Coordinates of C-alpha atoms and ligand atoms in Angstrom, one line a residue:
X1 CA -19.5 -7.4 15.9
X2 CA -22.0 -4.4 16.7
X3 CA -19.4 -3.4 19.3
X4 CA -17.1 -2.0 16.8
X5 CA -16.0 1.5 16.8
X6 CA -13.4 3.6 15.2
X7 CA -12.6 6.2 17.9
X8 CA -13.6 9.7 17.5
X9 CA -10.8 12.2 18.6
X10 CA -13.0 15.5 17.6
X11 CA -10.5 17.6 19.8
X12 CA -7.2 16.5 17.9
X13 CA -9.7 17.1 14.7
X14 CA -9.8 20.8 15.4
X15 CA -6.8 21.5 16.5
X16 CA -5.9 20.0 13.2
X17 CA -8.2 22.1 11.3
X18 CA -10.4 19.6 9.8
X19 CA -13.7 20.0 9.3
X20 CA -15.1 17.5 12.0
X21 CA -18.4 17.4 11.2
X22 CA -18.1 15.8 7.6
X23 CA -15.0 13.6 9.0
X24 CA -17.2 12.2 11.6
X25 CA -19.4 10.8 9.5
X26 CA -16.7 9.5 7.7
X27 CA -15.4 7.7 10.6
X28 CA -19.0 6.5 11.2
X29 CA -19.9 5.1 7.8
X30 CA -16.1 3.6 7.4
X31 CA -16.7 1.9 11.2
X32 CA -19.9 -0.1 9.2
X33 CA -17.7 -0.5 6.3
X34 CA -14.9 -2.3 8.2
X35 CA -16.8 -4.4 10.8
X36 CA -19.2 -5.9 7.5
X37 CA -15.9 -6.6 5.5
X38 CA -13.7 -8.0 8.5
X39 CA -15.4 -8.6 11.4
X40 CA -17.7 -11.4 10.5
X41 CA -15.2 -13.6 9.1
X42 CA -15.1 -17.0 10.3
X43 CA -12.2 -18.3 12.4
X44 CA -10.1 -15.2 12.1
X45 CA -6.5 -15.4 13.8
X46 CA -6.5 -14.0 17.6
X47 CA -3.6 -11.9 16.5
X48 CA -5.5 -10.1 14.2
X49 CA -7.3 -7.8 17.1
X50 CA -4.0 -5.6 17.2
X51 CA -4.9 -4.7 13.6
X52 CA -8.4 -4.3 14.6
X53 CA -7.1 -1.8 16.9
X54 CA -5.2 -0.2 14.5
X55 CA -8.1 0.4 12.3
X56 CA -10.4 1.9 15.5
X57 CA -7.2 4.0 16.6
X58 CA -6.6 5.0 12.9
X59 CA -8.3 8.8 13.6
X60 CA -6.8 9.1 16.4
X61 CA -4.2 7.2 18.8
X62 CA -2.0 7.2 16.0
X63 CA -2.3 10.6 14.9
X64 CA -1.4 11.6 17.9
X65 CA 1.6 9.6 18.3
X66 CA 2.6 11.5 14.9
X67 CA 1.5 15.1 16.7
X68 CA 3.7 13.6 20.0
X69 CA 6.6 13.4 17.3
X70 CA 6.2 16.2 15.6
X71 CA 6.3 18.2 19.0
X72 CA 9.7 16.9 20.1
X73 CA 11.2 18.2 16.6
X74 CA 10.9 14.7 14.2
X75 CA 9.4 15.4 10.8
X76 CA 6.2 13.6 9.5
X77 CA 6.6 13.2 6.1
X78 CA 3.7 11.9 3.7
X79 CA 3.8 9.8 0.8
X80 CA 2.2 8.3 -2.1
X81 CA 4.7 6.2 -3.2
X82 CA 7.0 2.7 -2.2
X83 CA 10.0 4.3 -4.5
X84 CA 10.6 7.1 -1.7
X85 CA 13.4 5.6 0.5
X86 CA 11.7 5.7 4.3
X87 CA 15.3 4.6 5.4
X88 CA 16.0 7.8 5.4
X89 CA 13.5 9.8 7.1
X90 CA 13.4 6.7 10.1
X91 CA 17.4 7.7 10.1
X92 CA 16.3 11.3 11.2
X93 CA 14.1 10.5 13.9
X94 CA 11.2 10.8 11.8
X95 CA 8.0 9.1 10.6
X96 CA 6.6 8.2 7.4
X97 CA 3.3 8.0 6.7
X98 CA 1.6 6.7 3.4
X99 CA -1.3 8.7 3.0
X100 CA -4.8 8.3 2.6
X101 CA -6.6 7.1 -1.2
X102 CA -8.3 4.5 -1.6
X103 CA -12.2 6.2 -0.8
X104 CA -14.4 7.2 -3.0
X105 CA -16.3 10.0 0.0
X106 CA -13.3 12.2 -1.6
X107 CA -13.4 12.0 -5.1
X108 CA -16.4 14.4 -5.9
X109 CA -14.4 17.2 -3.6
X110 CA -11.5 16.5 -5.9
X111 CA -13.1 16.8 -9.2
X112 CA -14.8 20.0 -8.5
X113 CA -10.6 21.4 -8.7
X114 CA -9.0 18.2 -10.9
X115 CA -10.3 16.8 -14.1
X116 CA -12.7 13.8 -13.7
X117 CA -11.1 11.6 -16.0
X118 CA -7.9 10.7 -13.5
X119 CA -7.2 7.6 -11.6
X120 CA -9.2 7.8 -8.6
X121 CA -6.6 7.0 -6.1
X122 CA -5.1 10.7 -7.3
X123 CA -8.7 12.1 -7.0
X124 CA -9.0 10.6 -3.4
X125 CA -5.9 11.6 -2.1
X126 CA -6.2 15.5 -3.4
X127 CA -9.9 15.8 -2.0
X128 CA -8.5 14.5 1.5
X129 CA -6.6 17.1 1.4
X130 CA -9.2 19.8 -0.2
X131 CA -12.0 19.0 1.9
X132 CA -9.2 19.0 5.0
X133 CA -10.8 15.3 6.2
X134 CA -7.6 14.0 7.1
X135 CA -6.0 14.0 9.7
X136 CA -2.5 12.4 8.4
X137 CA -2.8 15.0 5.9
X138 CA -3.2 17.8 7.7
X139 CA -0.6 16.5 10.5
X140 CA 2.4 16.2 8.0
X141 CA 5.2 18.6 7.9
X142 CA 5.2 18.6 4.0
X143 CA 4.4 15.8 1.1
X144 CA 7.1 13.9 -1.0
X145 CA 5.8 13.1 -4.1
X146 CA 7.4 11.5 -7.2
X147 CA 7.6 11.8 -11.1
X148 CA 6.2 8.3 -11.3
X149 CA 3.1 9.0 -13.6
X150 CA 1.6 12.2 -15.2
X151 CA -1.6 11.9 -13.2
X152 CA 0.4 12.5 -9.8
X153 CA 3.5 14.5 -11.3
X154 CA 0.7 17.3 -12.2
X155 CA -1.5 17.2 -9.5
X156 CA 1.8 18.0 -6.8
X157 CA 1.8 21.7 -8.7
X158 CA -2.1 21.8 -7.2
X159 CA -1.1 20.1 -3.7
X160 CA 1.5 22.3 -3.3
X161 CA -0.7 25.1 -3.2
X162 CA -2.2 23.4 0.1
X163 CA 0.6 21.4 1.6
X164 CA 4.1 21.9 1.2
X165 CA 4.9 19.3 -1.6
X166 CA 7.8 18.3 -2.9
X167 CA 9.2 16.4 -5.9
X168 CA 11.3 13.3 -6.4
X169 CA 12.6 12.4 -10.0
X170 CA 12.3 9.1 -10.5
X171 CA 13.1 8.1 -13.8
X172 CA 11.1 6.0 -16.4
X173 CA 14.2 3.7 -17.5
X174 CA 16.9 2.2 -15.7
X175 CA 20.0 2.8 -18.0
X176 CA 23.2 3.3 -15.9
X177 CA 23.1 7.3 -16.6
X178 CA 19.0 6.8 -14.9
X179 CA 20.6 5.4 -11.8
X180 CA 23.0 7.9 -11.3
X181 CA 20.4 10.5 -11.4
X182 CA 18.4 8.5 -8.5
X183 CA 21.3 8.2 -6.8
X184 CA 21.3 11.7 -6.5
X185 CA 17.8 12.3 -6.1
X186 CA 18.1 10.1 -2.9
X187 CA 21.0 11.9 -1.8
X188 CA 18.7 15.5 -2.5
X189 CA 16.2 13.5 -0.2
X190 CA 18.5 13.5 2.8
X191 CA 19.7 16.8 2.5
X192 CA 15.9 17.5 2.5
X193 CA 14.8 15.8 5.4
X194 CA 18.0 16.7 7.1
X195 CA 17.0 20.2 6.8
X196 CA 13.3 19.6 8.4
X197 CA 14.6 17.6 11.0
X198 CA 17.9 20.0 11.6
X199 CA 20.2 17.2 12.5
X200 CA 22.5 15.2 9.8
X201 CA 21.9 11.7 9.5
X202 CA 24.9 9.8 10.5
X203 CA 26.4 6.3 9.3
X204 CA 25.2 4.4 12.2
X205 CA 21.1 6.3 11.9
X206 CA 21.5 5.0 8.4
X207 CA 22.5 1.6 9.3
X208 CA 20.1 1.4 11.8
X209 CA 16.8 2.5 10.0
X210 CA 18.4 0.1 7.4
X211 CA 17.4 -2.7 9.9
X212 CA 14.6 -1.7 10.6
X213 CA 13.1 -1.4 7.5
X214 CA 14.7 -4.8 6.2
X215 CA 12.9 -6.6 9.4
X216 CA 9.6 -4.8 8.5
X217 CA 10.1 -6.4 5.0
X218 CA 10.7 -9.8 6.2
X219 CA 8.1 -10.3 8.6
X220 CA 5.6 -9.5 5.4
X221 CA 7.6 -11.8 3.2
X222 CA 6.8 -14.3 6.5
X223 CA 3.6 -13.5 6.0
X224 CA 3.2 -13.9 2.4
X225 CA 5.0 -17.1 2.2
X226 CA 2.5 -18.3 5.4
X227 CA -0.1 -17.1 2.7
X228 CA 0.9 -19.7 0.1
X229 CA 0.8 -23.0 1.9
X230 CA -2.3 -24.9 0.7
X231 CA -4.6 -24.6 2.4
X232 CA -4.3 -21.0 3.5
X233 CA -4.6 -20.1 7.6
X234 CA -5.5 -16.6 7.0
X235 CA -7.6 -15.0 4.3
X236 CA -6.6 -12.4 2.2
X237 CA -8.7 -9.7 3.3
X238 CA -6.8 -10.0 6.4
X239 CA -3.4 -10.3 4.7
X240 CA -4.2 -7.0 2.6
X241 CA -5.5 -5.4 5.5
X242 CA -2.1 -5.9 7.4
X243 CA -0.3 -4.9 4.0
X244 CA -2.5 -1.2 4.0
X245 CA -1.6 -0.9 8.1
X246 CA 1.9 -1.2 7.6
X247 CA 1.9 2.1 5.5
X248 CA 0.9 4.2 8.5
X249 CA 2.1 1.8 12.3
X250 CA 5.2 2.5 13.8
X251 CA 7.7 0.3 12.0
X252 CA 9.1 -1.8 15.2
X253 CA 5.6 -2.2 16.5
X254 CA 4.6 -3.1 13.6
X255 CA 7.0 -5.9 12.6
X256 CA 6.8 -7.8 16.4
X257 CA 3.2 -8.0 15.7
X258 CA 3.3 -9.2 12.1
X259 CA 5.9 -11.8 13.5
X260 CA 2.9 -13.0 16.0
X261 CA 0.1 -13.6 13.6
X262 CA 2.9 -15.6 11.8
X263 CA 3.7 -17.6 14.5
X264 CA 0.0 -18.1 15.4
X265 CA -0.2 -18.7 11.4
X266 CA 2.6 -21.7 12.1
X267 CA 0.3 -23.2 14.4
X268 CA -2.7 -23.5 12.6
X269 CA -0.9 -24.7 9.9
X270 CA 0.5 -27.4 11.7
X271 CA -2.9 -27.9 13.0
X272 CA -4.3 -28.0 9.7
X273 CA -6.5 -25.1 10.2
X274 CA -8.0 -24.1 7.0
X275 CA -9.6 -20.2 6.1
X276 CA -11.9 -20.1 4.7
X277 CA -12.0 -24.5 4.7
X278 CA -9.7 -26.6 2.7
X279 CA -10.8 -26.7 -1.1
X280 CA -11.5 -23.1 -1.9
X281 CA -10.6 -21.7 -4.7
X282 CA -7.2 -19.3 -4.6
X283 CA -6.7 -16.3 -6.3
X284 CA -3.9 -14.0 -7.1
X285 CA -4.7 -10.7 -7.8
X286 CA -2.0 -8.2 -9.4
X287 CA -2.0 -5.1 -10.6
X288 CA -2.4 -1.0 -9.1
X289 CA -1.6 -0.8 -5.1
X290 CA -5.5 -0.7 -3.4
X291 CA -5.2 1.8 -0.2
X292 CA -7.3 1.7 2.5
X293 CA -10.4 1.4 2.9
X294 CA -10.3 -0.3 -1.0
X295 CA -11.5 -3.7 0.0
X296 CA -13.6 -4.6 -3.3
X297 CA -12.0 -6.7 -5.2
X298 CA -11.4 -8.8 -1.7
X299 CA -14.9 -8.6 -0.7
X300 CA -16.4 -9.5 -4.2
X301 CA -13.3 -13.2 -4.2
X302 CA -13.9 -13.7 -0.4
X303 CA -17.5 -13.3 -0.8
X304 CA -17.7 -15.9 -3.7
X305 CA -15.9 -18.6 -1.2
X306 CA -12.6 -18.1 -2.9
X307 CA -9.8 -17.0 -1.3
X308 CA -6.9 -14.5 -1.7
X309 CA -3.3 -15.5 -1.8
X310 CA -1.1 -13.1 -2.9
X311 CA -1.1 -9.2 -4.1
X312 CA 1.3 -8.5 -7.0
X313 CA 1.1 -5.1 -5.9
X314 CA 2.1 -2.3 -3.9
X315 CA 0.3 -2.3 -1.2
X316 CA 1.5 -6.1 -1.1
X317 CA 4.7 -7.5 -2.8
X318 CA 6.5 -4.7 -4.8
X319 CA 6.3 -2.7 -1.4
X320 CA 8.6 -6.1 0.6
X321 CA 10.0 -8.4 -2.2
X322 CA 13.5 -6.7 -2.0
X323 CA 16.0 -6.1 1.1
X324 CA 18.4 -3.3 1.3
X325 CA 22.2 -4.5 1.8
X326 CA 22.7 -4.6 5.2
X327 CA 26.8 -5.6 5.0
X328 CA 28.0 -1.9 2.8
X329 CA 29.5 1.1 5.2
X330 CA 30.5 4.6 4.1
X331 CA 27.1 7.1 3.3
X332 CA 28.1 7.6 -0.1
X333 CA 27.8 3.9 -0.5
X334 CA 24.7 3.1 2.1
X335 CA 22.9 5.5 -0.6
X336 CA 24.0 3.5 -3.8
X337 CA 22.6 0.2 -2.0
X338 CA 19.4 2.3 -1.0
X339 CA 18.9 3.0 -4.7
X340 CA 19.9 -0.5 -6.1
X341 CA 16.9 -1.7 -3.7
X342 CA 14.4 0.7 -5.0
X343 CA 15.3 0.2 -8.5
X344 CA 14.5 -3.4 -8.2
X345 CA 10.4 -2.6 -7.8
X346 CA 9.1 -2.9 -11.1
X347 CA 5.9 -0.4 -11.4
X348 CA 4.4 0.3 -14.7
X349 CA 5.6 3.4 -15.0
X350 CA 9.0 2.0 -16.3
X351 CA 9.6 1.6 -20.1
X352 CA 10.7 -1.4 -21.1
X353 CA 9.5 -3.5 -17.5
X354 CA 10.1 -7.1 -18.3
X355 CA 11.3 -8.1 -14.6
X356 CA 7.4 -7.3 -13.5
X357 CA 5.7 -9.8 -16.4
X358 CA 8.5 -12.4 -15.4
X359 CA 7.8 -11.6 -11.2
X360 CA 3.6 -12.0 -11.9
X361 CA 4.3 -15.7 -13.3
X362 CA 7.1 -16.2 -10.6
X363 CA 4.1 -14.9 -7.8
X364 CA 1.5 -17.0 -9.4
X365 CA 3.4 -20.2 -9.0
X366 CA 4.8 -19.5 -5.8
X367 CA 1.5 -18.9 -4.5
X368 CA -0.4 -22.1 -5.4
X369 CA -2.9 -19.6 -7.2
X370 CA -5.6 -21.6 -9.5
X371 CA -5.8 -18.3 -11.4
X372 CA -4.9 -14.4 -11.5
X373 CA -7.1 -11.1 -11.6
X374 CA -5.0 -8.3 -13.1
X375 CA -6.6 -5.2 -11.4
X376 CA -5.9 -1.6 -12.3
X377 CA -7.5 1.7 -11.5
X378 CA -9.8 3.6 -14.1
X379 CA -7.4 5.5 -15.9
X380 CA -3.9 4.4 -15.0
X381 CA -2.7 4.3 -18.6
X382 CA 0.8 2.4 -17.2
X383 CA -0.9 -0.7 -15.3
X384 CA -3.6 -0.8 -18.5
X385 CA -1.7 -1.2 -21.0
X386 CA 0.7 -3.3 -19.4
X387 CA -2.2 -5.6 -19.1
X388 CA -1.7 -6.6 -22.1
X389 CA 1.4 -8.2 -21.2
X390 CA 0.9 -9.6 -18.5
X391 CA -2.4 -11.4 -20.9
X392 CA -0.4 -12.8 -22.9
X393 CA 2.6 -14.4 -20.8
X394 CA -1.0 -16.0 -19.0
X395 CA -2.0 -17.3 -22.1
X396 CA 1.5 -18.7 -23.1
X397 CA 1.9 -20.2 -19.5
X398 CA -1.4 -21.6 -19.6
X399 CA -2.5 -19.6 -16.4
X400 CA -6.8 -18.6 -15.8
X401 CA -6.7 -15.3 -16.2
X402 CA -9.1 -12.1 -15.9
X403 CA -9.0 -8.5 -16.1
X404 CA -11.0 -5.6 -13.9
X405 CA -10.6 -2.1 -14.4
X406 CA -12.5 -0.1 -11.9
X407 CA -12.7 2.6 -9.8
X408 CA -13.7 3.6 -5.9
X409 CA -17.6 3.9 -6.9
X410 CA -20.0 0.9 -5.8
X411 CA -21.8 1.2 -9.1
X412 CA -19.6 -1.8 -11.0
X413 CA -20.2 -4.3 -8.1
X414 CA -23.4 -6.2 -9.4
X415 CA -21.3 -6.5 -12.8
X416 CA -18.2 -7.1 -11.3
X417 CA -20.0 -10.3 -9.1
X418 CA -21.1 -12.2 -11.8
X419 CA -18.0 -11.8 -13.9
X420 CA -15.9 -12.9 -10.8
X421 CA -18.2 -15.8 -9.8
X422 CA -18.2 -17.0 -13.4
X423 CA -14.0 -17.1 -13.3
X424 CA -14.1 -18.4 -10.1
X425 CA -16.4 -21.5 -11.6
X426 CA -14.3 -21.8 -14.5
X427 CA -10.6 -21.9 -12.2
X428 CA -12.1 -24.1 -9.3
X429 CA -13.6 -26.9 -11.5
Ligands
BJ8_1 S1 5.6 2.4 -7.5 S2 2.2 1.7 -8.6 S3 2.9 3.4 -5.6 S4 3.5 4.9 -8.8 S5 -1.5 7.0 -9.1 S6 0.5 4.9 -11.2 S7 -2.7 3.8 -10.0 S8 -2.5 6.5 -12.3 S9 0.0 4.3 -7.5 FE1 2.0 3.6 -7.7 FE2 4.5 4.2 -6.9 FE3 4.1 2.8 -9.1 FE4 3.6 1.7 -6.8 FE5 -1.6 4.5 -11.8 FE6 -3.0 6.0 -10.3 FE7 -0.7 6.9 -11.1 FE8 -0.8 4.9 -9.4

């Protein structure tokens, strides 16, 4: 689809201080990027064209829904991580964005500050920011980040120096004495976003963004579970595409429209519609969250004729698997439940994280996969070596399994093709 654009907004740009020439060739080159990888699929879901939009409005229409917020006094708030409770700052009147790091156009700004040999979605993120070619960055009132591994905990001290950034403890273990101090680093969250927003969040806000959030969560578990019957209506590009937009839409928007493709979904299901045709090959992938625009693993399956089924991930299941409790009244108790939900996602950065091996075998059967690709980023010391885990509960379940470690850089992709085609001949026979 020539007709493609992602819209430029060069006069929000500057007034933003970004530098608009380098970020419109951005936009152009990730326009290409995005109409190659999406746009030519066959017998795509009509639903899908409000996530089309969201991707040509993602420079701009949105931004300035943020800016339109930010003017009537709600605080934008980025983040890099699903353990920051965004209960809290939808509670306020606010808006949480996930933000950008999944490119590889910023990495070589962020290595000429940060060392090279980092996990690239840190690198991408910090050079956003650096080379100011984002807007979300450059429209956020300040940064929450997390203690969740060294690579980020560090590279806050740096950001900080650019953005206002700050810091949420999140522990490695979950002992009861670890709980209570999340419990009270969510409760140092409110007062924090209170402050920013100047207004305290009340019972009822709480309650409410509670909803909210837990109706966002189950229109993707709808999703997923839409994902798994065999054969699949929707591919997984498209289902990880949705996963990455849900990090930066407007949360009620968002969920009606996730709740359409799935009835659309329903449908074709019941019509025995088939994407990519009945017979491929399905694949689960697991393993580090991908952030937009990190398609590659999706393009190198898809391209192969297999198809995607389910992302063991954050940007995919860890970020929706788990519902806050909707039925618990009093703050100081509406808080405890936030944390008890939180604690249940089980990222690597935990020590010991047995729940997560048990919830990839748990995903893999649920999901009809023929076979899973564990995934992590160049240099995430958690998700590597828990690799070798989740290898071995594979081998002792009897499940295909293969490994990539990569980064943002095209240069692994002829490599990467022939070792995925030859897993995908080895799991489809
Ligand atoms: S809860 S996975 S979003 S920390 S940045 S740990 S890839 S070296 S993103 Fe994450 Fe929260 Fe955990 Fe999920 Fe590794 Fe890179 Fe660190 Fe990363």
């Amino acid at each position: 689809m020539s007709s493609f654009e992602i819209k430029p907004y060069p006069e929000v740009w500057q007034a933003l201080d970004m530098d608009v020439p380098r970020f419109d060739k951005m936009r152009l080159m990730m326009g290409d990027m995005y109409a190659k990888a999406f746009l030519g699929q066959p017998n795509r879901p009509a639903a899908m064209t409000y996530f089309d939009n969201m991707i040509a409005e993602i420079h701009g229409g949105r931004v300035k829904e943020l800016l339109a917020a930010k003017a009537e006094g709600r605080p934008v708030i980025g983040t890099f991580c699903v353990y920051i409770p965004e209960e809290i700052v939808l509670a306020a009147g606010g808006i949480c964005v996930g933000l950008c790091g999944g490119s590889q156009g910023s990495v070589p700004d962020a290595e000429k500050i940060l060392p090279r040999n980092i996990c690239p979605m840190v690198k991408s993120a910090f050079g956003f920011k650096a080379a100011r070619i984002c807007p979300y960055f450059q429209a956020v009132d300040f940064v929450y980040g997390e203690t969740t591994c060294d690579a980020k905990k560090k590279t806050w001290e740096i950001l900080d120096t650019m953005v206002p950034t700050y810091v949420m403890e999140i522990p490695q273990c979950k002992n009861p004495r670890d709980i209570a101090l999340w419990n009270e680093e969510v409760k140092d969250f409110k007062a924090k976003v209170e402050s920013v927003a100047g207004k305290t969040i009340s019972e009822e806000d709480l309650a409410g963004a509670i909803k909210v959030m837990n109706n966002k969560r189950r229109a993707l578990q709808r999703l997923n579970s839409l994902r798994h019957h065999n054969p699949t209506p929707i591919s997984g590009k498209d289902g990880l595409l949705i996963e990455q937009i849900a990090f930066y839409d407007e949360p009620v928007r968002f969920t009606d429209q996730v709740n359409s493709l799935c009835d659309e979904l329903d449908e074709r299901i019941r019509q025995e519609v088939a994407v990519p045709g009945k017979g491929a090959t399905r694949v689960m992938v697991a393993g580090t969250p991908m952030a937009l625009p990190n398609w590659k693993i999706h393009n190198l399956v898809e391209g192969a004729g297999a198809v995607i089924v389910n992302e063991e991930s954050c940007i995919g299941t860890r970020y929706f698997k788990d519902l806050v409790d909707e039925t618990v009244t009093g703050m100081d108790t509406m808080l405890a439940a936030l944390t008890d939900r939180y604690k249940e996602i089980d990222c690597s950065c935990f020590t010991p994280n047995n729940e997560r091996i048990s919830q990839v075998v748990k995903e893999f059967r649920d999901s009809k996969a023929q076979g899973i690709i564990n995934y992590s980023l160049q240099f995430c010391h958690t998700y590597n070596i828990e690799e070798i885990r989740i290898r071995q509960a594979c081998e002792q379940e009897g499940i295909p399994y293969m490994f990539i470690e990569s980064d943002y850089s095209p240069e692994d992709i002829g490599q990467l093709q022939t070792r995925v085609e030859a897993f995908l001949e080895q799991i489809g026979e």
